[in-house]
Backbone atoms as SQL, in Angstrom:
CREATE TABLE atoms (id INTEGER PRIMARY KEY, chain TEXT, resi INTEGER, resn TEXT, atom TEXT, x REAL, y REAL, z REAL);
INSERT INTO atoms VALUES
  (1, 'A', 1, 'UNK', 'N', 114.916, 106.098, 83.967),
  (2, 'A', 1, 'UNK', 'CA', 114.763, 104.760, 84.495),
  (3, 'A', 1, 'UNK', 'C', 114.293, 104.836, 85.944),
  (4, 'A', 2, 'UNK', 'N', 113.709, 104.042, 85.908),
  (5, 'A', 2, 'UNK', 'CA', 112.888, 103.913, 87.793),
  (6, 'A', 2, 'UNK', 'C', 113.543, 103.339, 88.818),
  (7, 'A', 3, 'UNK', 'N', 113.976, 103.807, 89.720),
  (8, 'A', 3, 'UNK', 'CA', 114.319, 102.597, 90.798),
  (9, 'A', 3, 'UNK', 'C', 113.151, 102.822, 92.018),
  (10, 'A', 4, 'UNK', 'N', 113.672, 101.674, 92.421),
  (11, 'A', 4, 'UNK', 'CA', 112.483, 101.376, 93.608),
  (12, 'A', 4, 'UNK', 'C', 113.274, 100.429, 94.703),
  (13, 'A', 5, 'UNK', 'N', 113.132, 101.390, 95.895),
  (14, 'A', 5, 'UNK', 'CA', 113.800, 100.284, 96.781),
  (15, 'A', 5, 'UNK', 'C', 112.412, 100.330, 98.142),
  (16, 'A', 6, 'UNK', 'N', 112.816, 99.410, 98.495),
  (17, 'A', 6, 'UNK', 'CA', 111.334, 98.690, 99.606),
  (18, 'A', 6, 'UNK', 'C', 112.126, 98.621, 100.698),
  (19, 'A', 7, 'UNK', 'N', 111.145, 98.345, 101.888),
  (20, 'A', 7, 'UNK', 'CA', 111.815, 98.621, 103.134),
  (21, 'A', 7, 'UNK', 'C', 110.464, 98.617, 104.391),
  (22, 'A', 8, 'UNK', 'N', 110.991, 97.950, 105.009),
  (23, 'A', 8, 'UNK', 'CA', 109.561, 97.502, 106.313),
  (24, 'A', 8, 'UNK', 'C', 109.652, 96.088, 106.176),
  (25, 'A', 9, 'UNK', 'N', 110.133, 94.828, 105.305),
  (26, 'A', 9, 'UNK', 'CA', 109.974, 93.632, 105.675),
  (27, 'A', 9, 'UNK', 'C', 110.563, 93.223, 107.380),
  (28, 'A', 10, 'UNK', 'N', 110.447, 92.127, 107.595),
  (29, 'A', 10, 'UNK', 'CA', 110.789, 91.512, 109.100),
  (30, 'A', 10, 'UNK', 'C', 110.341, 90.447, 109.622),
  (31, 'A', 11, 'UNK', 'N', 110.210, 90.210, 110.635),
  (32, 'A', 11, 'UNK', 'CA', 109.525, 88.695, 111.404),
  (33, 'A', 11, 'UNK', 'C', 108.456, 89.498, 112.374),
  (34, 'A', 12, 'UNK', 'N', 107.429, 88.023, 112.080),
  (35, 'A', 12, 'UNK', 'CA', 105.884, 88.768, 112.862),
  (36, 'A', 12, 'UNK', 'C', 105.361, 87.418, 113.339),
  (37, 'A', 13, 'UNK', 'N', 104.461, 87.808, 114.218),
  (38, 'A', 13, 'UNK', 'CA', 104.046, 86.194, 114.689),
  (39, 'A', 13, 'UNK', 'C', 102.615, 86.306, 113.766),
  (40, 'A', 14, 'UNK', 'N', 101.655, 85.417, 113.730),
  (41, 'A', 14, 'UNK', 'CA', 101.048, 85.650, 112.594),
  (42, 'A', 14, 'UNK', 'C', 99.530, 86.255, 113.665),
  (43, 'A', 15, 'UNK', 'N', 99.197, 87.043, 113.011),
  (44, 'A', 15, 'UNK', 'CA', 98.081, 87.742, 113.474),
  (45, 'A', 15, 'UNK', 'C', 98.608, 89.079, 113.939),
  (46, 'A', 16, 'UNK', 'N', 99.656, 89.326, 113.206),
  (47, 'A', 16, 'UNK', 'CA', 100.420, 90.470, 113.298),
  (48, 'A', 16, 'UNK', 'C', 100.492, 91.780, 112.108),
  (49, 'A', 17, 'UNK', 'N', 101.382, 92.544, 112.163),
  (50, 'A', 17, 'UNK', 'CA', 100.682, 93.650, 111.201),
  (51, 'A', 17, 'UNK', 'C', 102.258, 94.066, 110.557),
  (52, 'A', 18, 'UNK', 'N', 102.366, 94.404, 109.620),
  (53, 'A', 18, 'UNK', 'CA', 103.867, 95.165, 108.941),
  (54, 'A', 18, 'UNK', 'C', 103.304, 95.883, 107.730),
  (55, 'A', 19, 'UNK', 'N', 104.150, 97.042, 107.717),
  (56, 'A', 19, 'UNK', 'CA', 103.526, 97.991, 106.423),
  (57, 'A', 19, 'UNK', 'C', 104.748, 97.931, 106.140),
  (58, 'A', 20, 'UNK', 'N', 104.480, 97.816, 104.525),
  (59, 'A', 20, 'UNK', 'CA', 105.997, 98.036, 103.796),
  (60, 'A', 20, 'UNK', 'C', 106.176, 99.040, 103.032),
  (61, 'A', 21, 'UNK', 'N', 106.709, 99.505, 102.897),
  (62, 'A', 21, 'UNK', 'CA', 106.693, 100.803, 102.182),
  (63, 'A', 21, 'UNK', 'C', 107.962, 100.670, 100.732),
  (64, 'A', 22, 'UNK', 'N', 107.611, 101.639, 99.475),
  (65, 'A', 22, 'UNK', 'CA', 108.419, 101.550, 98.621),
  (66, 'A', 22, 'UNK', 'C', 108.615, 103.173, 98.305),
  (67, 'A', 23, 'UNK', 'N', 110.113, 103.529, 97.944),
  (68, 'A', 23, 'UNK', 'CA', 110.481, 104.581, 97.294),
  (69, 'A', 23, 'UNK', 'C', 110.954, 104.562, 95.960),
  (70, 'A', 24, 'UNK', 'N', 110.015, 105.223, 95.151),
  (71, 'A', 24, 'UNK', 'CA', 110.329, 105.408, 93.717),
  (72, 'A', 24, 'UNK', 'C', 111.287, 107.047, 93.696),
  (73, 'A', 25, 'UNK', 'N', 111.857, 106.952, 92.418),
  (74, 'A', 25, 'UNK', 'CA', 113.014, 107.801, 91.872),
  (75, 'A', 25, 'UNK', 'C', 112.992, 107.960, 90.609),
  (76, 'A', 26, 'UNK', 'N', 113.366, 108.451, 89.698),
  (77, 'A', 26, 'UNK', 'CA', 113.910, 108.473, 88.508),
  (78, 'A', 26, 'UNK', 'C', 112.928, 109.077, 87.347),
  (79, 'A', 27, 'UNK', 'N', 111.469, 109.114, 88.081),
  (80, 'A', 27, 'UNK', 'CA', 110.729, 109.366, 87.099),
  (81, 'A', 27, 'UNK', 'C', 109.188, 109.688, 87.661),
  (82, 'A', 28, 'UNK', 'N', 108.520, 110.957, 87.212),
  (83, 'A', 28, 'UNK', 'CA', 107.488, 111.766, 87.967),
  (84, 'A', 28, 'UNK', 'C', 107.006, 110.496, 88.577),
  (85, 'A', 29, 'UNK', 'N', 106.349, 110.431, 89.626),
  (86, 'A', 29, 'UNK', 'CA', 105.669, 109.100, 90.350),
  (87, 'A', 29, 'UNK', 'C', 104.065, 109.057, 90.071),
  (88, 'A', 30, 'UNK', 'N', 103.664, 110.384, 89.569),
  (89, 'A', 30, 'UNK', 'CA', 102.152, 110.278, 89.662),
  (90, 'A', 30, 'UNK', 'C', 101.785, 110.058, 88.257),
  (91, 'A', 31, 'UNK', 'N', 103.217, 109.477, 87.339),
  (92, 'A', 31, 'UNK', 'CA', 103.132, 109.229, 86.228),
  (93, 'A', 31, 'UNK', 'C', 102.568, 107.231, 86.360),
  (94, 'A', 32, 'UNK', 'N', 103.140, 106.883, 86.959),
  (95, 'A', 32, 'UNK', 'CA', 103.316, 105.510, 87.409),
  (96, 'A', 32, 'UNK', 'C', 102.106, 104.736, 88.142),
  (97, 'A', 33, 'UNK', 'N', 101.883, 103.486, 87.763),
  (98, 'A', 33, 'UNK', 'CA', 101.217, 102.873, 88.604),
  (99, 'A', 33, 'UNK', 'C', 101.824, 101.605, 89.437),
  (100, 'A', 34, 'UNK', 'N', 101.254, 101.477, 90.564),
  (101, 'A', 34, 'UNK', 'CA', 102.457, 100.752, 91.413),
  (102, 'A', 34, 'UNK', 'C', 101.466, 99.189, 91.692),
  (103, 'A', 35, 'UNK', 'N', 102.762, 98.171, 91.891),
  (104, 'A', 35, 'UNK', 'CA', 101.909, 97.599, 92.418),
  (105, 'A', 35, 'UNK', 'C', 102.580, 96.310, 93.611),
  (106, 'A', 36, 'UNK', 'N', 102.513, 95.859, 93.953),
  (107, 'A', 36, 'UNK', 'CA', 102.978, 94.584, 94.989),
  (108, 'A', 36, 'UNK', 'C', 102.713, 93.378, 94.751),
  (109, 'A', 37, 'UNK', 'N', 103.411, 92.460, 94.614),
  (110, 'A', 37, 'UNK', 'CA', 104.310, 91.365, 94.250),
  (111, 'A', 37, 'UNK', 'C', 104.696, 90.762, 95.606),
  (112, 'A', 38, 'UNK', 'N', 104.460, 88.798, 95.459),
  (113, 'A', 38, 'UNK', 'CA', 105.523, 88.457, 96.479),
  (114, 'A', 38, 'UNK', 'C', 105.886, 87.287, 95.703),
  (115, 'A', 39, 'UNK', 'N', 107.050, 86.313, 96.375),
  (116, 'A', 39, 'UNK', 'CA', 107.472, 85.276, 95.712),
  (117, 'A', 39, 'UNK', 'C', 107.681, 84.399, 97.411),
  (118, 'A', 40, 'UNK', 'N', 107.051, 83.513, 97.163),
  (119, 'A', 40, 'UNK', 'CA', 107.973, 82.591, 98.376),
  (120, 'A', 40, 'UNK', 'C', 108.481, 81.338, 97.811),
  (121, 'A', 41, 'UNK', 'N', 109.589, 80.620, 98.675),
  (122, 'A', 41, 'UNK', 'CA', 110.801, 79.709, 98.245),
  (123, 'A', 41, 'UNK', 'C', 109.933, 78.645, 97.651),
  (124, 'A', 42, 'UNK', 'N', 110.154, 78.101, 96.531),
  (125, 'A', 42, 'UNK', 'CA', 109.823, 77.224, 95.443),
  (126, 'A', 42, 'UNK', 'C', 108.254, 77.624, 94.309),
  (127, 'A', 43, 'UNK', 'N', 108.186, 78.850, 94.437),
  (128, 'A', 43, 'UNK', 'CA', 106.927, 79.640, 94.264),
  (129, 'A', 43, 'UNK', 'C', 107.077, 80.462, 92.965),
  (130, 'A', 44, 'UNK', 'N', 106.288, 80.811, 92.092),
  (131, 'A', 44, 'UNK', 'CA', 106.627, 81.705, 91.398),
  (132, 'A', 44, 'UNK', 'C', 105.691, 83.085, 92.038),
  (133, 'A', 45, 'UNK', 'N', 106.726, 84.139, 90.952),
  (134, 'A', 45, 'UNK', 'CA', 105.941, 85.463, 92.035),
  (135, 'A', 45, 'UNK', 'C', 104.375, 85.512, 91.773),
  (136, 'A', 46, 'UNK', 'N', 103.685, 85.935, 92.371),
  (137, 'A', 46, 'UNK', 'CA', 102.460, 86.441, 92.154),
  (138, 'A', 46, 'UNK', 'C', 102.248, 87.778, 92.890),
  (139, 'A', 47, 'UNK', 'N', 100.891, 87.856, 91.810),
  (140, 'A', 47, 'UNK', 'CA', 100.341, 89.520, 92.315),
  (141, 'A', 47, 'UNK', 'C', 99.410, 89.347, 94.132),
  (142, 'A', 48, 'UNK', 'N', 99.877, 90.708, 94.424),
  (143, 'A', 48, 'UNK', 'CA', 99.176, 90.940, 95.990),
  (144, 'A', 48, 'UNK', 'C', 98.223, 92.205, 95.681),
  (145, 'A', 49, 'UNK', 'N', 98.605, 93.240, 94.822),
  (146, 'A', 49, 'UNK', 'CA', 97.948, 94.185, 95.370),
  (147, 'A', 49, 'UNK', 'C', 98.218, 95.804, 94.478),
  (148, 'A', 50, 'UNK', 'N', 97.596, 96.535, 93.378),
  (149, 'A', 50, 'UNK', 'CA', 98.217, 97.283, 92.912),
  (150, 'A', 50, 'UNK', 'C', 97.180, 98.795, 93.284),
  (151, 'A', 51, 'UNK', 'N', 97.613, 99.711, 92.981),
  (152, 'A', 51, 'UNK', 'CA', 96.814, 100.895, 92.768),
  (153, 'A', 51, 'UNK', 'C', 97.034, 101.882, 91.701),
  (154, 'A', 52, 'UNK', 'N', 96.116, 102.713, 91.640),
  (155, 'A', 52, 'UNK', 'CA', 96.381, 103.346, 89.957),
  (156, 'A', 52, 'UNK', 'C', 97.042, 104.941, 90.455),
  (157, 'A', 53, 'UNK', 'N', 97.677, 105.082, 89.571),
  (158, 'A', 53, 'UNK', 'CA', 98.682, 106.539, 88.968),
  (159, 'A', 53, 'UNK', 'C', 97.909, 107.678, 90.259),
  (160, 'A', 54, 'UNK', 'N', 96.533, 107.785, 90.439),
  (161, 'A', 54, 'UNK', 'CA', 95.961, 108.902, 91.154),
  (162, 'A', 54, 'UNK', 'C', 95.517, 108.329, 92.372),
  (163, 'A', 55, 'UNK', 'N', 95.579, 107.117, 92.641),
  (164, 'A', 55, 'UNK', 'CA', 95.092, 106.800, 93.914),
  (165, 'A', 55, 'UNK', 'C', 93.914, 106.598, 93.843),
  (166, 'A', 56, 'UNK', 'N', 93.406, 106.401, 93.185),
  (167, 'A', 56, 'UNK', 'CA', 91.323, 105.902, 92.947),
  (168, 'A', 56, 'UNK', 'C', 90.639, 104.935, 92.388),
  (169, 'A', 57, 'UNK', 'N', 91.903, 104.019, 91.937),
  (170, 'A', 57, 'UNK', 'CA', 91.002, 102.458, 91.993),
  (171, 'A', 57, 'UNK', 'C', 92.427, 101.905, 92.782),
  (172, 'A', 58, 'UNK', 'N', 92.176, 100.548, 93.534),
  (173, 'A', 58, 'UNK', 'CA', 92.919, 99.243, 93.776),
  (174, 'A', 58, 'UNK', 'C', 92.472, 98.247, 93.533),
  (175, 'A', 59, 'UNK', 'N', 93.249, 97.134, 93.508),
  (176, 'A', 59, 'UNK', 'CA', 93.197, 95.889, 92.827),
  (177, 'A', 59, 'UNK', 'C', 94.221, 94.960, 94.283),
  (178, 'A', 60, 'UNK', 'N', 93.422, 94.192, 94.336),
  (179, 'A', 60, 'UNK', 'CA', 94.208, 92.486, 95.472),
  (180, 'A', 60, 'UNK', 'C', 93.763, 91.073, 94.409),
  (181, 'A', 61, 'UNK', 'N', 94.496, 90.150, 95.406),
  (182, 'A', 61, 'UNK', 'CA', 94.428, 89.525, 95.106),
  (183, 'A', 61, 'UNK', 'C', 93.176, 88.329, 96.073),
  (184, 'A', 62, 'UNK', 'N', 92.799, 87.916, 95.707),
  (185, 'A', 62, 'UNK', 'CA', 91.703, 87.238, 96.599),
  (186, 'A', 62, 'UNK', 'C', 92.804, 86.726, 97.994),
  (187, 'A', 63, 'UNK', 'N', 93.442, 86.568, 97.721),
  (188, 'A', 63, 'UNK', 'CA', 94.466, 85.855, 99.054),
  (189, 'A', 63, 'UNK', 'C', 94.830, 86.579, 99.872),
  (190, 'A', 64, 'UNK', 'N', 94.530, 87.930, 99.900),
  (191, 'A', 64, 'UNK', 'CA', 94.600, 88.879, 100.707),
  (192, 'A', 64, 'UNK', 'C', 93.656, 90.528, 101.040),
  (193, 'A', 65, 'UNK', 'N', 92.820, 89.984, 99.799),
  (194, 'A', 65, 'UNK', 'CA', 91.730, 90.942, 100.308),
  (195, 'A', 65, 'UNK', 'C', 91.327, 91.145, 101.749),
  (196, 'A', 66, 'UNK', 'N', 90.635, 92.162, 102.128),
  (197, 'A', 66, 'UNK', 'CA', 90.253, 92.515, 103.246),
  (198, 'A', 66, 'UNK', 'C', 91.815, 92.414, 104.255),
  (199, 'A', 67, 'UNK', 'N', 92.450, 91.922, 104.341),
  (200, 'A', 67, 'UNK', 'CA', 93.708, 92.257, 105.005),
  (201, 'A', 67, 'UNK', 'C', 94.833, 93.088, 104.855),
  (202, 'A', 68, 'UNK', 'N', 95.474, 93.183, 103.506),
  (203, 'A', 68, 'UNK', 'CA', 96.209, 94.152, 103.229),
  (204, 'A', 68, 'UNK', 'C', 95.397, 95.495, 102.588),
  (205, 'A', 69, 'UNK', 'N', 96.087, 96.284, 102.670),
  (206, 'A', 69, 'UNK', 'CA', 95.675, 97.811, 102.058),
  (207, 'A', 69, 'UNK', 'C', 97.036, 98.569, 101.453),
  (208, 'A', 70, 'UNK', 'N', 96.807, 98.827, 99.968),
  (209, 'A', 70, 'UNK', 'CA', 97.633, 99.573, 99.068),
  (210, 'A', 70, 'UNK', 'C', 97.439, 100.667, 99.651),
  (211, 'A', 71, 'UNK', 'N', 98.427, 101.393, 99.352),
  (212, 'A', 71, 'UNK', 'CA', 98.412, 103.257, 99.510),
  (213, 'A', 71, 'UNK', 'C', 99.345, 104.137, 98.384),
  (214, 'A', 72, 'UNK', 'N', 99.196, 105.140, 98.612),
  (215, 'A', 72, 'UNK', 'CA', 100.741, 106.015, 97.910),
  (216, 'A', 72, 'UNK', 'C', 100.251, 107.211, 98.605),
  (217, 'A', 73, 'UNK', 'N', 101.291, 108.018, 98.333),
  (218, 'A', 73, 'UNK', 'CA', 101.660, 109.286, 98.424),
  (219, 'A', 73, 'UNK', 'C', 102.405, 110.273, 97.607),
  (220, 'A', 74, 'UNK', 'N', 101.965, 110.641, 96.746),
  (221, 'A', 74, 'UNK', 'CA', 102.585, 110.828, 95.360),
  (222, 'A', 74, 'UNK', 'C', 103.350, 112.111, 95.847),
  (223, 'A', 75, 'UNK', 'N', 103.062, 113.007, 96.691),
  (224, 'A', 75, 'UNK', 'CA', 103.983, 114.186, 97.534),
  (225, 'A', 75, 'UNK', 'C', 105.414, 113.287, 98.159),
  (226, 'A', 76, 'UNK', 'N', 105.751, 112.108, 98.162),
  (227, 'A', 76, 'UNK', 'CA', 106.467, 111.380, 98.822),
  (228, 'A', 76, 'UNK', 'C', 106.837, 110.647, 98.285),
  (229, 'A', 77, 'UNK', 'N', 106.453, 110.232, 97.045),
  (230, 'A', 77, 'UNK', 'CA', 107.118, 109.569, 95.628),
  (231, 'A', 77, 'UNK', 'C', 107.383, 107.965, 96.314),
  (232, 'A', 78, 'UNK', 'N', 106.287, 107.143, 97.573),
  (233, 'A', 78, 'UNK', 'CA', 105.933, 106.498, 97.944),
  (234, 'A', 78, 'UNK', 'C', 104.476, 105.493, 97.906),
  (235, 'A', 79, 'UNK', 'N', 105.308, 104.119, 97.964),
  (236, 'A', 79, 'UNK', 'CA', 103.398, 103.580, 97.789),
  (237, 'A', 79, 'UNK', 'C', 104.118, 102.427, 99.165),
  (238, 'A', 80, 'UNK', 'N', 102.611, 102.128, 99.826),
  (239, 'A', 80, 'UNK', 'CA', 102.711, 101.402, 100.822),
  (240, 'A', 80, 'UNK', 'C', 101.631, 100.532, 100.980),
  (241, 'A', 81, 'UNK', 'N', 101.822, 99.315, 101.725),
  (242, 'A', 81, 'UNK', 'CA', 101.502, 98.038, 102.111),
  (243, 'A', 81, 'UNK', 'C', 100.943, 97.648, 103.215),
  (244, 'A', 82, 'UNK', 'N', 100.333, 97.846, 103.437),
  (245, 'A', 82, 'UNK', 'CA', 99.493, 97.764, 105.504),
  (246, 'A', 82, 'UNK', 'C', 98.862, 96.568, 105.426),
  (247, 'A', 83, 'UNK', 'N', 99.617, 95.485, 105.710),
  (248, 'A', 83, 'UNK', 'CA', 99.523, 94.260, 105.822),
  (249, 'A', 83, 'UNK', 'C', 99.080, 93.319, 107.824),
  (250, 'A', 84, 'UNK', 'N', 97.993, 93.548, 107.351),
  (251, 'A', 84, 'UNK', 'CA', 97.358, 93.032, 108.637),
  (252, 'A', 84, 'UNK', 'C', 96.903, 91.575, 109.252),
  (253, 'A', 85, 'UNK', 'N', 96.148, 90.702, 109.729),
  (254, 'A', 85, 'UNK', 'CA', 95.847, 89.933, 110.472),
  (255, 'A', 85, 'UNK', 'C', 96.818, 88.724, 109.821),
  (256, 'A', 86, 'UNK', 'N', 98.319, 88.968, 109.457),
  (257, 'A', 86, 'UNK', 'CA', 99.283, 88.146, 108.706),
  (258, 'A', 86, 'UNK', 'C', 99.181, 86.591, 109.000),
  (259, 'A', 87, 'UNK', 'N', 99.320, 85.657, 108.161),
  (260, 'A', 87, 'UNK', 'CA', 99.431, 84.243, 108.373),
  (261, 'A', 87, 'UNK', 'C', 100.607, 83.773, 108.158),
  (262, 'A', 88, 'UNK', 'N', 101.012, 82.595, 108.427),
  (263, 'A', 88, 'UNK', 'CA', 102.441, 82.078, 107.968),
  (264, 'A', 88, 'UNK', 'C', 102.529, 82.243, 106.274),
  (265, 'A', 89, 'UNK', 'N', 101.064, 81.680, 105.555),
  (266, 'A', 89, 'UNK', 'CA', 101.318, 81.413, 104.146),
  (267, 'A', 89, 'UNK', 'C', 101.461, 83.047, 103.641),
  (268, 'A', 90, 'UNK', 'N', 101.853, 84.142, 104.462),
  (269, 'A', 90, 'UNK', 'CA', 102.151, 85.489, 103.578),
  (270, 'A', 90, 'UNK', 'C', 103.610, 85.453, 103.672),
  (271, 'A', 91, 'UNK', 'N', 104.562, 84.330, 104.351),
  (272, 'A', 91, 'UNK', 'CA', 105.544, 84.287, 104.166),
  (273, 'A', 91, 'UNK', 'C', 106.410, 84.468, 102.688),
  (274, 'A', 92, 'UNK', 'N', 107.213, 85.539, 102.493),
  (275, 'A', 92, 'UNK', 'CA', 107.926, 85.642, 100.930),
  (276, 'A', 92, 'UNK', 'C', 108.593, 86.844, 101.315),
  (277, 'A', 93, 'UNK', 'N', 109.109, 86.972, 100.055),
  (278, 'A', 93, 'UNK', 'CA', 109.791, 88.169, 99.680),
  (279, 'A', 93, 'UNK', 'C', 109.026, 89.096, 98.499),
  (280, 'A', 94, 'UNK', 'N', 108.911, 90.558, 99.150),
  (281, 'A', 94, 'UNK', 'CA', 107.675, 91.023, 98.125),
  (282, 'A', 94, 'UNK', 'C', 108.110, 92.070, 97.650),
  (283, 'A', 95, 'UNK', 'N', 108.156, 92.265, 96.087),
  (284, 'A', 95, 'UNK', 'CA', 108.050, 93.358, 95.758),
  (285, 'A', 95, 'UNK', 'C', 107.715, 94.594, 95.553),
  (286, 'A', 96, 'UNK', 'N', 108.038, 95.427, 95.849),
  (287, 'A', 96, 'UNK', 'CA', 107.328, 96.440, 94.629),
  (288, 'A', 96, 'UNK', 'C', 107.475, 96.730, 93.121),
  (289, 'A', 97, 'UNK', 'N', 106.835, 97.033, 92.014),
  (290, 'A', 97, 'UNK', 'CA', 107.012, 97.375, 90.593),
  (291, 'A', 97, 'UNK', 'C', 105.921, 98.227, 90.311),
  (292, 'A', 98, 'UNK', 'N', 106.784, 99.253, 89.032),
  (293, 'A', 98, 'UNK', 'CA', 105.953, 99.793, 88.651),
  (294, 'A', 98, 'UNK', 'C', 105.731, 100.096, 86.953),
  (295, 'A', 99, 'UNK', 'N', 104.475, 100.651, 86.282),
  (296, 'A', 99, 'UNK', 'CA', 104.966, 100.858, 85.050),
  (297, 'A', 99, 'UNK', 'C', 103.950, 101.534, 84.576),
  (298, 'A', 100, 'UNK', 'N', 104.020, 102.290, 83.592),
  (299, 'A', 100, 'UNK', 'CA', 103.506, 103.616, 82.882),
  (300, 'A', 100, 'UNK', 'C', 101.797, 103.043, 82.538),
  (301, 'A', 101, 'UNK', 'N', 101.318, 103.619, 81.589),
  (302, 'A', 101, 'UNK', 'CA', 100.065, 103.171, 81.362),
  (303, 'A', 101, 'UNK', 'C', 98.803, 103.850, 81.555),
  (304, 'A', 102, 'UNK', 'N', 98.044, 104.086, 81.455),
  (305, 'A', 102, 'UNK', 'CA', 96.391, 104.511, 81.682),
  (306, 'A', 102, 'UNK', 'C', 96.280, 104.336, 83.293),
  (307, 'A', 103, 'UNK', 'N', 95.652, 105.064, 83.916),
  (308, 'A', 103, 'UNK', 'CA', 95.223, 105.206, 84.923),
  (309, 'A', 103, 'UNK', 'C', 94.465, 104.024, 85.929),
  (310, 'A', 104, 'UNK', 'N', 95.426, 103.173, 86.297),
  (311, 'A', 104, 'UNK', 'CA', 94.076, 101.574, 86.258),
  (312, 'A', 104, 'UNK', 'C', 95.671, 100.579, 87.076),
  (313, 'A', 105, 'UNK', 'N', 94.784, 100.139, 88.322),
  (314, 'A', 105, 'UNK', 'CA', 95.583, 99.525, 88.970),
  (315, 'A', 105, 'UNK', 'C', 95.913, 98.117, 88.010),
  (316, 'A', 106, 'UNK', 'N', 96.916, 98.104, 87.351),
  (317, 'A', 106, 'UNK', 'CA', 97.306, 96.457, 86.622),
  (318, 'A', 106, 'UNK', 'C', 97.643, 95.411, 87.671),
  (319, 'A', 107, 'UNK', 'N', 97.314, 94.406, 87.309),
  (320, 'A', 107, 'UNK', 'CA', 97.787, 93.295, 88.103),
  (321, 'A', 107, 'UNK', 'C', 99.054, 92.152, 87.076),
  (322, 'A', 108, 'UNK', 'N', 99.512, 92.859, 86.111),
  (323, 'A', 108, 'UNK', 'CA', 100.712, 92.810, 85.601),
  (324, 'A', 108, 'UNK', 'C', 101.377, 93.167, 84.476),
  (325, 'A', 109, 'UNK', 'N', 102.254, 92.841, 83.766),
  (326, 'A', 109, 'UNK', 'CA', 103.372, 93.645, 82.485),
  (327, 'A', 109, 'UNK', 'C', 103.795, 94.672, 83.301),
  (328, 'A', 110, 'UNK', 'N', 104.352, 94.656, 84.406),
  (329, 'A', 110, 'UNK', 'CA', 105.454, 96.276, 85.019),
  (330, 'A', 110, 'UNK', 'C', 106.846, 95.435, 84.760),
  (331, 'A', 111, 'UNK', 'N', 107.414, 96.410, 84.330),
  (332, 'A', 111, 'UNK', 'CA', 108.607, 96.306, 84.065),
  (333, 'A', 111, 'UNK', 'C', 109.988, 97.532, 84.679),
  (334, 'A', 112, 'UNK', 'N', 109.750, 97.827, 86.036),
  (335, 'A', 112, 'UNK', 'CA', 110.634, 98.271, 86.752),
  (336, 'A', 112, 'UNK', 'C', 110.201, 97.412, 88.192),
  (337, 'A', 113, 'UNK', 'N', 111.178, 97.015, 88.838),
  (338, 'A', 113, 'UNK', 'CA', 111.112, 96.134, 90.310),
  (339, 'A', 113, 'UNK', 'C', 112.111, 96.357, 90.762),
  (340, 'A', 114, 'UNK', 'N', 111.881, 96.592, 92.394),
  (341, 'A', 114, 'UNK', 'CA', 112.618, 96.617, 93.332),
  (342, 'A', 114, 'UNK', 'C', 113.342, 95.311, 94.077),
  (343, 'A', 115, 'UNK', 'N', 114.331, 95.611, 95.056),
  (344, 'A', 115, 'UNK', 'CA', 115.047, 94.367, 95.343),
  (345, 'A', 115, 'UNK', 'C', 114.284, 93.357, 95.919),
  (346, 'A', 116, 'UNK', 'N', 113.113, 93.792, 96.739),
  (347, 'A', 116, 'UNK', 'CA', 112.549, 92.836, 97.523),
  (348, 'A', 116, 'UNK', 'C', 112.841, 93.055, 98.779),
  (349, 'A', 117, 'UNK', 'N', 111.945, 92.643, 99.665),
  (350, 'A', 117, 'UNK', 'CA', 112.325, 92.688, 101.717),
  (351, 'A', 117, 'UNK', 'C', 111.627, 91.610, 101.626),
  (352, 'A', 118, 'UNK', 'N', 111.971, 90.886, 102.655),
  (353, 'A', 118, 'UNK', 'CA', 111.641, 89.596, 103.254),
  (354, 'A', 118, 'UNK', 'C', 110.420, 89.511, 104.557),
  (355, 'A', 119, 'UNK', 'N', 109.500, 89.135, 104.309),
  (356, 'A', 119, 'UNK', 'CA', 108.558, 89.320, 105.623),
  (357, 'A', 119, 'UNK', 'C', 108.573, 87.808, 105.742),
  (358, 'A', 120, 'UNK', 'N', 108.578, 87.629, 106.679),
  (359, 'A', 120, 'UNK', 'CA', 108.179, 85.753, 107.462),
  (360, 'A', 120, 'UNK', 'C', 107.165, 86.368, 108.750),
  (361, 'A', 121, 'UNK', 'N', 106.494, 85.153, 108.725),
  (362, 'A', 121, 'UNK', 'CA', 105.149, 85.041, 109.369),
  (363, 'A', 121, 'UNK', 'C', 105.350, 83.825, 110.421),
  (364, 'A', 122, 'UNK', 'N', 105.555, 83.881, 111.770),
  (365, 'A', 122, 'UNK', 'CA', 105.768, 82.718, 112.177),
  (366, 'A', 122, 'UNK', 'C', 104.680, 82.454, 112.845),
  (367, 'A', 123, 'UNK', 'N', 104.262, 81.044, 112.958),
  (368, 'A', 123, 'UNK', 'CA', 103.048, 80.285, 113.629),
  (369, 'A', 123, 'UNK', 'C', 102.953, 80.432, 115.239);
């Protein structure tokens, strides 16, 4: 079973920068494809941002193209979030998840998720 715990959320003024980072466990990581998730209050979650098992395709979401950047580090059983020129509306709580599959950043069906960190974006 996978766990995944996240870590780097916080408060930013907006035009600001936070990388979030996630640690996977439980299961080879370069088996996995990861991806990022946020939810904000009255919102359902949506996709931000995934990358595939080897690191050679990514996938965003138009709402954050050109600003955020996926990563991993499969020596580090880590994938990360470099979330740049931030606005208030990136305000949420974002996941990470991950899940088995063909080599190909999904933008959904993962079925392991982490607790979530909270990033707010203030004006």
């Amino acid at each position: 079973q996978v766990q995944l715990v996240e870590s780097g959320g916080g408060l930013v003024q907006a035009g600001g920068s936070l990388r979030l980072s996630c640690a996977a466990s439980g299961r080879t990581f370069s088996d996995l494809n990861m991806g990022w998730f946020r939810q904000a209050p009255g919102k359902e979650r949506e996709f931000v941002a995934a990358i595939s098992r080897t690191a050679g395709m990514t996938s965003y979401s138009d709402s954050v193209k050109g600003r955020f950047t996926i990563s991993r580090d499969n020596a580090k059983n880590t994938v990360y979030l470099q979330m740049n020129s931030l606005k208030p509306e990136d305000t949420a709580v974002y996941f990470c998840a991950a899940r088995a599959g063909y080599n190909y950043p999904y933008t959904g069906g993962y079925n392991a998720w982490g607790q979530g960190t909270q990033v707010t974006v203030s004006s």
